[in-house]
Short mmCIF file of C-alpha atoms and ligand atoms in Angstrom, two decimals:
data_model
loop_
_atom_site.label_atom_id
_atom_site.label_comp_id
_atom_site.label_asym_id
_atom_site.label_seq_id
_atom_site.Cartn_x
_atom_site.Cartn_y
_atom_site.Cartn_z
CA MET A 1 -8.56 -4.97 -19.71
CA ILE A 2 -6.24 -6.01 -16.87
CA ASP A 3 -3.34 -8.31 -17.72
CA LYS A 4 -3.74 -11.08 -15.13
CA ARG A 5 -0.79 -13.03 -16.50
CA ARG A 6 1.45 -10.07 -15.82
CA PHE A 7 0.09 -9.83 -12.27
CA ASP A 8 0.76 -13.53 -11.68
CA GLU A 9 4.27 -13.38 -13.15
CA GLN A 10 5.47 -10.01 -11.88
CA GLY A 11 3.31 -9.39 -8.83
CA TYR A 12 1.73 -6.18 -10.08
CA VAL A 13 -0.30 -4.69 -12.91
CA VAL A 14 -1.62 -1.21 -13.72
CA ALA A 15 -5.25 -0.74 -14.78
CA ARG A 16 -4.97 2.44 -16.85
CA GLY A 17 -7.82 4.95 -16.52
CA LEU A 18 -9.95 2.74 -14.26
CA PHE A 19 -11.36 5.95 -12.75
CA GLY A 20 -12.19 9.09 -14.73
CA ALA A 21 -10.77 12.62 -14.44
CA GLU A 22 -13.85 14.02 -12.69
CA GLU A 23 -13.86 11.26 -10.10
CA THR A 24 -10.17 11.63 -9.26
CA THR A 25 -10.37 15.42 -9.08
CA PHE A 26 -13.34 15.09 -6.75
CA LEU A 27 -11.51 12.61 -4.48
CA ARG A 28 -8.30 14.65 -4.47
CA ASP A 29 -10.17 17.86 -3.52
CA HIS A 30 -12.28 16.04 -0.93
CA PHE A 31 -9.28 14.62 0.95
CA MET A 32 -7.28 17.86 0.66
CA ARG A 33 -10.20 19.72 2.24
CA LEU A 34 -10.44 17.18 5.05
CA ARG A 35 -6.68 17.18 5.70
CA GLU A 36 -6.50 20.97 5.81
CA ALA A 37 -9.47 21.07 8.22
CA GLY A 38 -7.96 19.00 11.04
CA GLU A 39 -7.11 15.63 12.55
CA TYR A 40 -9.03 12.35 12.43
CA PRO A 41 -9.14 8.90 14.02
CA GLY A 42 -6.48 6.77 12.30
CA ASP A 43 -3.92 9.59 11.99
CA VAL A 44 -0.74 8.10 13.43
CA VAL A 45 1.04 11.46 13.58
CA GLY A 46 -0.59 14.81 14.33
CA VAL A 47 -0.93 17.72 11.89
CA ASP A 48 1.42 20.67 12.41
CA PRO A 49 0.63 23.35 9.77
CA GLY A 50 3.74 25.38 10.71
CA SER A 51 6.25 22.50 10.55
CA ASP A 52 9.32 22.47 8.28
CA ASP A 53 8.60 18.81 7.59
CA PRO A 54 6.11 18.59 4.68
CA LEU A 55 4.83 15.29 6.07
CA LYS A 56 3.84 16.98 9.32
CA ARG A 57 1.87 19.56 7.36
CA TYR A 58 0.23 16.83 5.26
CA PRO A 59 0.51 13.50 7.09
CA ARG A 60 -0.98 10.37 5.62
CA MET A 61 -4.61 9.60 6.49
CA ILE A 62 -5.42 6.04 7.50
CA HIS A 63 -8.69 4.09 7.81
CA MET A 64 -10.78 7.03 6.56
CA HIS A 65 -13.45 4.54 5.44
CA ARG A 66 -14.36 4.06 9.11
CA TRP A 67 -15.71 7.59 9.38
CA ASP A 68 -15.97 8.97 5.82
CA ARG A 69 -18.67 7.64 3.47
CA ILE A 70 -16.79 8.76 0.34
CA ALA A 71 -13.71 6.74 1.35
CA LEU A 72 -15.91 3.71 2.17
CA ASP A 73 -17.70 3.90 -1.18
CA TRP A 74 -14.36 4.02 -2.99
CA LEU A 75 -12.94 1.07 -1.03
CA LEU A 76 -15.96 -1.07 -1.96
CA GLU A 77 -16.28 0.31 -5.50
CA PRO A 78 -17.57 -2.28 -8.05
CA ARG A 79 -14.69 -1.61 -10.49
CA LEU A 80 -12.20 -2.43 -7.75
CA GLU A 81 -14.24 -5.45 -6.68
CA ARG A 82 -14.38 -6.86 -10.22
CA SER A 83 -10.65 -6.29 -10.82
CA LEU A 84 -9.61 -7.75 -7.47
CA THR A 85 -11.87 -10.80 -7.82
CA MET A 86 -10.39 -11.49 -11.24
CA LEU A 87 -6.81 -11.11 -9.94
CA LEU A 88 -7.66 -13.37 -6.98
CA ASP A 89 -8.80 -16.16 -9.34
CA GLY A 90 -12.49 -15.61 -8.66
CA VAL A 91 -12.17 -15.42 -4.85
CA GLU A 92 -13.88 -12.38 -3.33
CA PRO A 93 -11.70 -9.78 -1.58
CA PHE A 94 -12.30 -8.54 1.96
CA ALA A 95 -11.45 -4.85 2.46
CA VAL A 96 -9.28 -3.95 5.46
CA GLN A 97 -7.70 -0.52 5.03
CA THR A 98 -7.76 2.85 3.28
CA MET A 99 -4.85 5.31 3.15
CA LEU A 100 -4.32 8.69 1.54
CA TYR A 101 -0.74 9.70 0.79
CA PHE A 102 -0.43 13.45 0.16
CA LYS A 103 3.34 13.43 -0.42
CA PRO A 104 3.79 17.19 -0.83
CA PRO A 105 6.86 18.76 -2.48
CA GLY A 106 9.97 17.93 -0.44
CA ALA A 107 8.35 15.00 1.41
CA ARG A 108 10.34 11.88 2.22
CA GLY A 109 9.36 8.61 0.56
CA GLN A 110 8.72 5.21 2.10
CA ALA A 111 11.58 2.71 2.20
CA VAL A 112 10.98 -0.57 0.37
CA HIS A 113 8.89 -3.08 2.30
CA GLN A 114 6.30 -5.82 1.94
CA ASP A 115 2.73 -5.03 3.05
CA GLN A 116 2.36 -8.59 4.34
CA TYR A 117 4.95 -7.72 7.02
CA TYR A 118 2.26 -5.51 8.53
CA LEU A 119 -0.98 -7.27 7.63
CA ARG A 120 0.13 -10.84 8.55
CA VAL A 121 -2.65 -12.42 6.51
CA LYS A 122 -3.02 -16.21 6.82
CA PRO A 123 -3.43 -18.22 4.72
CA GLY A 124 -2.22 -16.33 1.68
CA THR A 125 -1.33 -12.68 1.51
CA CYS A 126 -2.92 -9.28 0.95
CA ILE A 127 -3.40 -7.23 -2.21
CA ALA A 128 -3.35 -3.46 -2.70
CA ALA A 129 -5.22 -1.11 -5.05
CA TRP A 130 -3.07 2.05 -5.27
CA MET A 131 -4.79 4.81 -7.25
CA ALA A 132 -2.90 7.85 -8.53
CA LEU A 133 -4.62 11.20 -7.84
CA ASP A 134 -1.79 13.17 -9.52
CA PRO A 135 0.63 12.30 -12.31
CA CYS A 136 3.29 10.13 -10.60
CA ASP A 137 6.84 10.10 -11.96
CA GLY A 138 10.45 9.83 -10.88
CA ASP A 139 10.62 13.47 -9.79
CA ASN A 140 7.67 13.42 -7.40
CA GLY A 141 8.45 9.99 -5.97
CA CYS A 142 6.29 7.52 -7.84
CA LEU A 143 5.92 4.03 -6.46
CA GLN A 144 8.75 1.60 -7.29
CA VAL A 145 8.33 -2.17 -7.33
CA LEU A 146 10.59 -5.21 -7.52
CA PRO A 147 9.00 -7.52 -10.12
CA GLY A 148 8.99 -11.19 -9.08
CA SER A 149 9.43 -10.53 -5.35
CA GLN A 150 5.77 -11.46 -4.74
CA ASP A 151 6.90 -15.05 -4.27
CA TRP A 152 9.32 -14.20 -1.45
CA PRO A 153 8.43 -14.92 2.16
CA VAL A 154 8.25 -12.00 4.59
CA LEU A 155 11.83 -10.77 4.95
CA CYS A 156 13.46 -9.75 8.22
CA THR A 157 13.76 -5.97 8.31
CA ILE A 158 16.79 -3.72 8.81
CA ASP A 159 16.99 -0.02 9.67
CA ALA A 160 15.92 2.38 6.92
CA ASP A 161 17.55 5.73 6.08
CA THR A 162 15.07 8.07 7.77
CA SER A 163 16.44 11.08 5.92
CA ARG A 164 14.81 9.59 2.79
CA SER A 165 12.01 7.50 4.31
CA PHE A 166 9.32 8.41 6.84
CA THR A 167 9.25 4.78 8.01
CA ASP A 168 12.21 3.39 9.91
CA VAL A 169 12.50 -0.17 8.59
CA THR A 170 13.23 -1.63 5.19
CA VAL A 171 14.13 -4.97 3.62
CA PRO A 172 17.59 -5.83 2.29
CA LEU A 173 17.74 -6.58 -1.43
CA PRO A 174 20.23 -8.94 -3.09
CA TYR A 175 22.97 -7.49 -5.27
CA GLY A 176 21.64 -6.58 -8.72
CA ALA A 177 17.94 -6.35 -7.72
CA GLU A 178 16.46 -3.50 -9.75
CA LEU A 179 13.41 -1.56 -8.67
CA VAL A 180 11.09 -0.49 -11.48
CA PRO A 181 9.39 2.96 -11.32
CA VAL A 182 5.64 2.80 -11.99
CA LEU A 183 4.65 5.91 -13.94
CA MET A 184 0.98 6.69 -13.54
CA GLU A 185 -1.70 9.22 -14.44
CA PRO A 186 -4.66 10.21 -12.25
CA GLY A 187 -7.27 7.43 -12.26
CA ASP A 188 -4.76 4.65 -13.02
CA VAL A 189 -4.85 1.89 -10.39
CA LEU A 190 -1.83 -0.22 -9.56
CA PHE A 191 -2.80 -3.61 -8.14
CA PHE A 192 0.00 -5.40 -6.34
CA ASN A 193 0.52 -8.56 -4.35
CA GLY A 194 1.05 -7.98 -0.62
CA SER A 195 4.40 -9.77 -0.63
CA LEU A 196 5.80 -7.64 -3.48
CA VAL A 197 8.71 -5.42 -2.39
CA HIS A 198 7.82 -1.79 -3.10
CA GLY A 199 8.41 1.73 -1.81
CA SER A 200 9.12 5.23 -3.00
CA GLU A 201 11.83 7.91 -3.10
CA PRO A 202 11.40 11.47 -1.78
CA ASN A 203 9.38 14.03 -3.75
CA ARG A 204 12.03 16.26 -5.36
CA SER A 205 9.52 18.22 -7.44
CA ASP A 206 7.33 21.23 -6.71
CA ARG A 207 4.18 19.10 -7.19
CA PHE A 208 2.12 16.97 -4.80
CA ARG A 209 2.01 13.20 -5.41
CA ARG A 210 -1.32 12.17 -3.93
CA SER A 211 -2.62 8.61 -3.98
CA LEU A 212 -5.58 6.77 -2.53
CA VAL A 213 -4.88 3.21 -1.43
CA GLY A 214 -7.11 0.28 -0.50
CA HIS A 215 -5.80 -2.89 1.11
CA TYR A 216 -7.65 -6.17 0.80
CA VAL A 217 -7.21 -9.78 1.82
CA ARG A 218 -8.26 -12.88 -0.08
CA GLY A 219 -11.69 -14.08 0.99
CA GLU A 220 -10.12 -17.37 2.12
CA ALA A 221 -8.03 -15.59 4.76
CA ARG A 222 -8.72 -16.60 8.34
CA GLU A 223 -6.24 -14.32 10.15
CA CYS A 224 -5.02 -10.76 9.85
CA ALA A 225 -3.25 -8.32 12.21
CA LEU A 226 -5.59 -6.66 14.68
CA TRP A 227 -4.96 -3.10 13.41
CA TYR A 228 -6.93 -3.92 10.23
CA TYR A 229 -10.14 -5.04 11.98
CA PRO A 230 -12.92 -5.14 11.09
CA ALA A 231 -12.57 -6.68 7.62
CA LEU A 232 -15.45 -5.91 5.29
CA ARG A 233 -17.07 -7.90 2.53
CA MET A 234 -17.52 -5.86 -0.63
CA ASP A 235 -21.20 -5.37 0.27
CA GLY A 236 -20.04 -3.57 3.43
CA SER A 237 -20.92 -6.31 5.91
CA THR A 238 -18.37 -7.29 8.56
CA VAL A 239 -16.37 -10.53 8.40
CA GLU A 240 -15.09 -12.39 11.45
CA LEU A 241 -11.33 -13.11 11.20
CA GLU A 242 -8.91 -14.23 13.89
CA PRO A 243 -6.18 -11.78 14.92
CA SER A 244 -2.74 -13.10 13.88
CA VAL A 245 -0.56 -13.68 16.90
CA GLY A 246 3.10 -14.36 17.62
CA GLY A 247 6.35 -12.99 16.27
CA GLY A 248 6.82 -15.48 13.46
CA ALA A 249 9.80 -16.39 11.31
CA CYS A 250 11.17 -14.08 8.65
CA GLY A 251 13.47 -14.66 5.69
CA GLU A 252 17.16 -13.78 5.52
CA TRP A 253 19.43 -13.73 2.48
CA VAL A 254 22.13 -16.41 2.43
CA GLU A 255 24.44 -17.52 -0.39
CA ARG A 256 24.01 -21.00 -1.89
CA ASP A 257 26.21 -22.09 -4.79
CA GLY A 258 27.16 -18.48 -5.38
CA ARG A 259 23.53 -17.33 -5.58
CA PRO A 260 21.47 -15.38 -3.04
CA VAL A 261 18.54 -17.38 -1.64
CA ILE A 262 16.14 -16.69 1.22
CA GLU A 263 16.15 -18.92 4.29
CA LEU A 264 13.51 -18.70 7.00
CA THR A 265 16.07 -18.42 9.74
CA GLY A 266 15.15 -15.11 11.31
CA VAL A 267 12.68 -14.32 14.04
CA GLY A 268 11.26 -11.01 15.01
CA VAL A 269 8.41 -10.03 12.74
CA ASP A 270 6.59 -7.75 15.14
CA PRO A 271 2.86 -8.50 14.84
CA HIS A 272 1.93 -5.25 16.53
CA ARG A 273 3.68 -2.93 14.09
CA THR A 274 1.44 -0.81 11.92
CA GLU A 275 2.55 0.50 8.58
O1 LIG B 1 2.85 5.71 -1.77
C1 LIG B 1 3.95 5.44 -1.31
O2 LIG B 1 4.91 6.19 -1.45
C2 LIG B 1 4.13 4.17 -0.56
C3 LIG B 1 2.87 3.38 -0.55
C4 LIG B 1 2.99 2.05 0.02
O3 LIG B 1 4.05 1.57 0.29
C5 LIG B 1 1.79 1.25 0.24
O4 LIG B 1 0.69 1.67 -0.13
O5 LIG B 1 1.91 0.14 0.80
#
């Protein structure tokens, strides 16, 4: 049973044990085998098996559902469809992306960000289904979220610390904002709103932290960034959306009556950036 009220109030919810041990072991082994066998369309960095950087030995895979039937079947899986439709108030989701994070021992994390910065969905926002394929904890760089930030507009980005993050931009957080670690077991699925601030720390353990991620947009969406085309209905058919265009405003923190508030004063959300 998924706690929809928690999702609405905090911007995220974990569906514990949505997938079984056999299924997650199968998916983990399947993607490890593929990764160790070579490179694929959607890889944004190449594979270098001899590199000192763990993320060059095991880079993220992206959009595997475009060429791998197992990834496509997972993205459109009825359990995900039912959960997403419920969280979206009965509106069907359209599927736009798959990703596999291997996050081997020693790998950098991903600085905090909002997925909507990349997907540029209009109207509304996107939603993610992030499934653990390994136990995820503080040591191996579990996902961290900022509850309540799902109601923020897209924030203007600043430079990230690339010694800790493999991406180079992040969002500034107001003083006192506390990220919450999301501890998960294989088969648990974290659903989170596309405007929720989230990210992860480096993997300081000797264990992998693998996760399989699907990104979706609300079926009422009319626009989305071009990188995510084509969008798919949950029966696998293609949906026509318009590509979002233009730089667009972004939010900056200002102080009002001694409190931090966001004003849409900034410009410079780059619509061509991919996550
Ligand atoms: O898995 C991570 O460390 C980051 C994942 C993430 O930010 C995402 O799926 O949008």
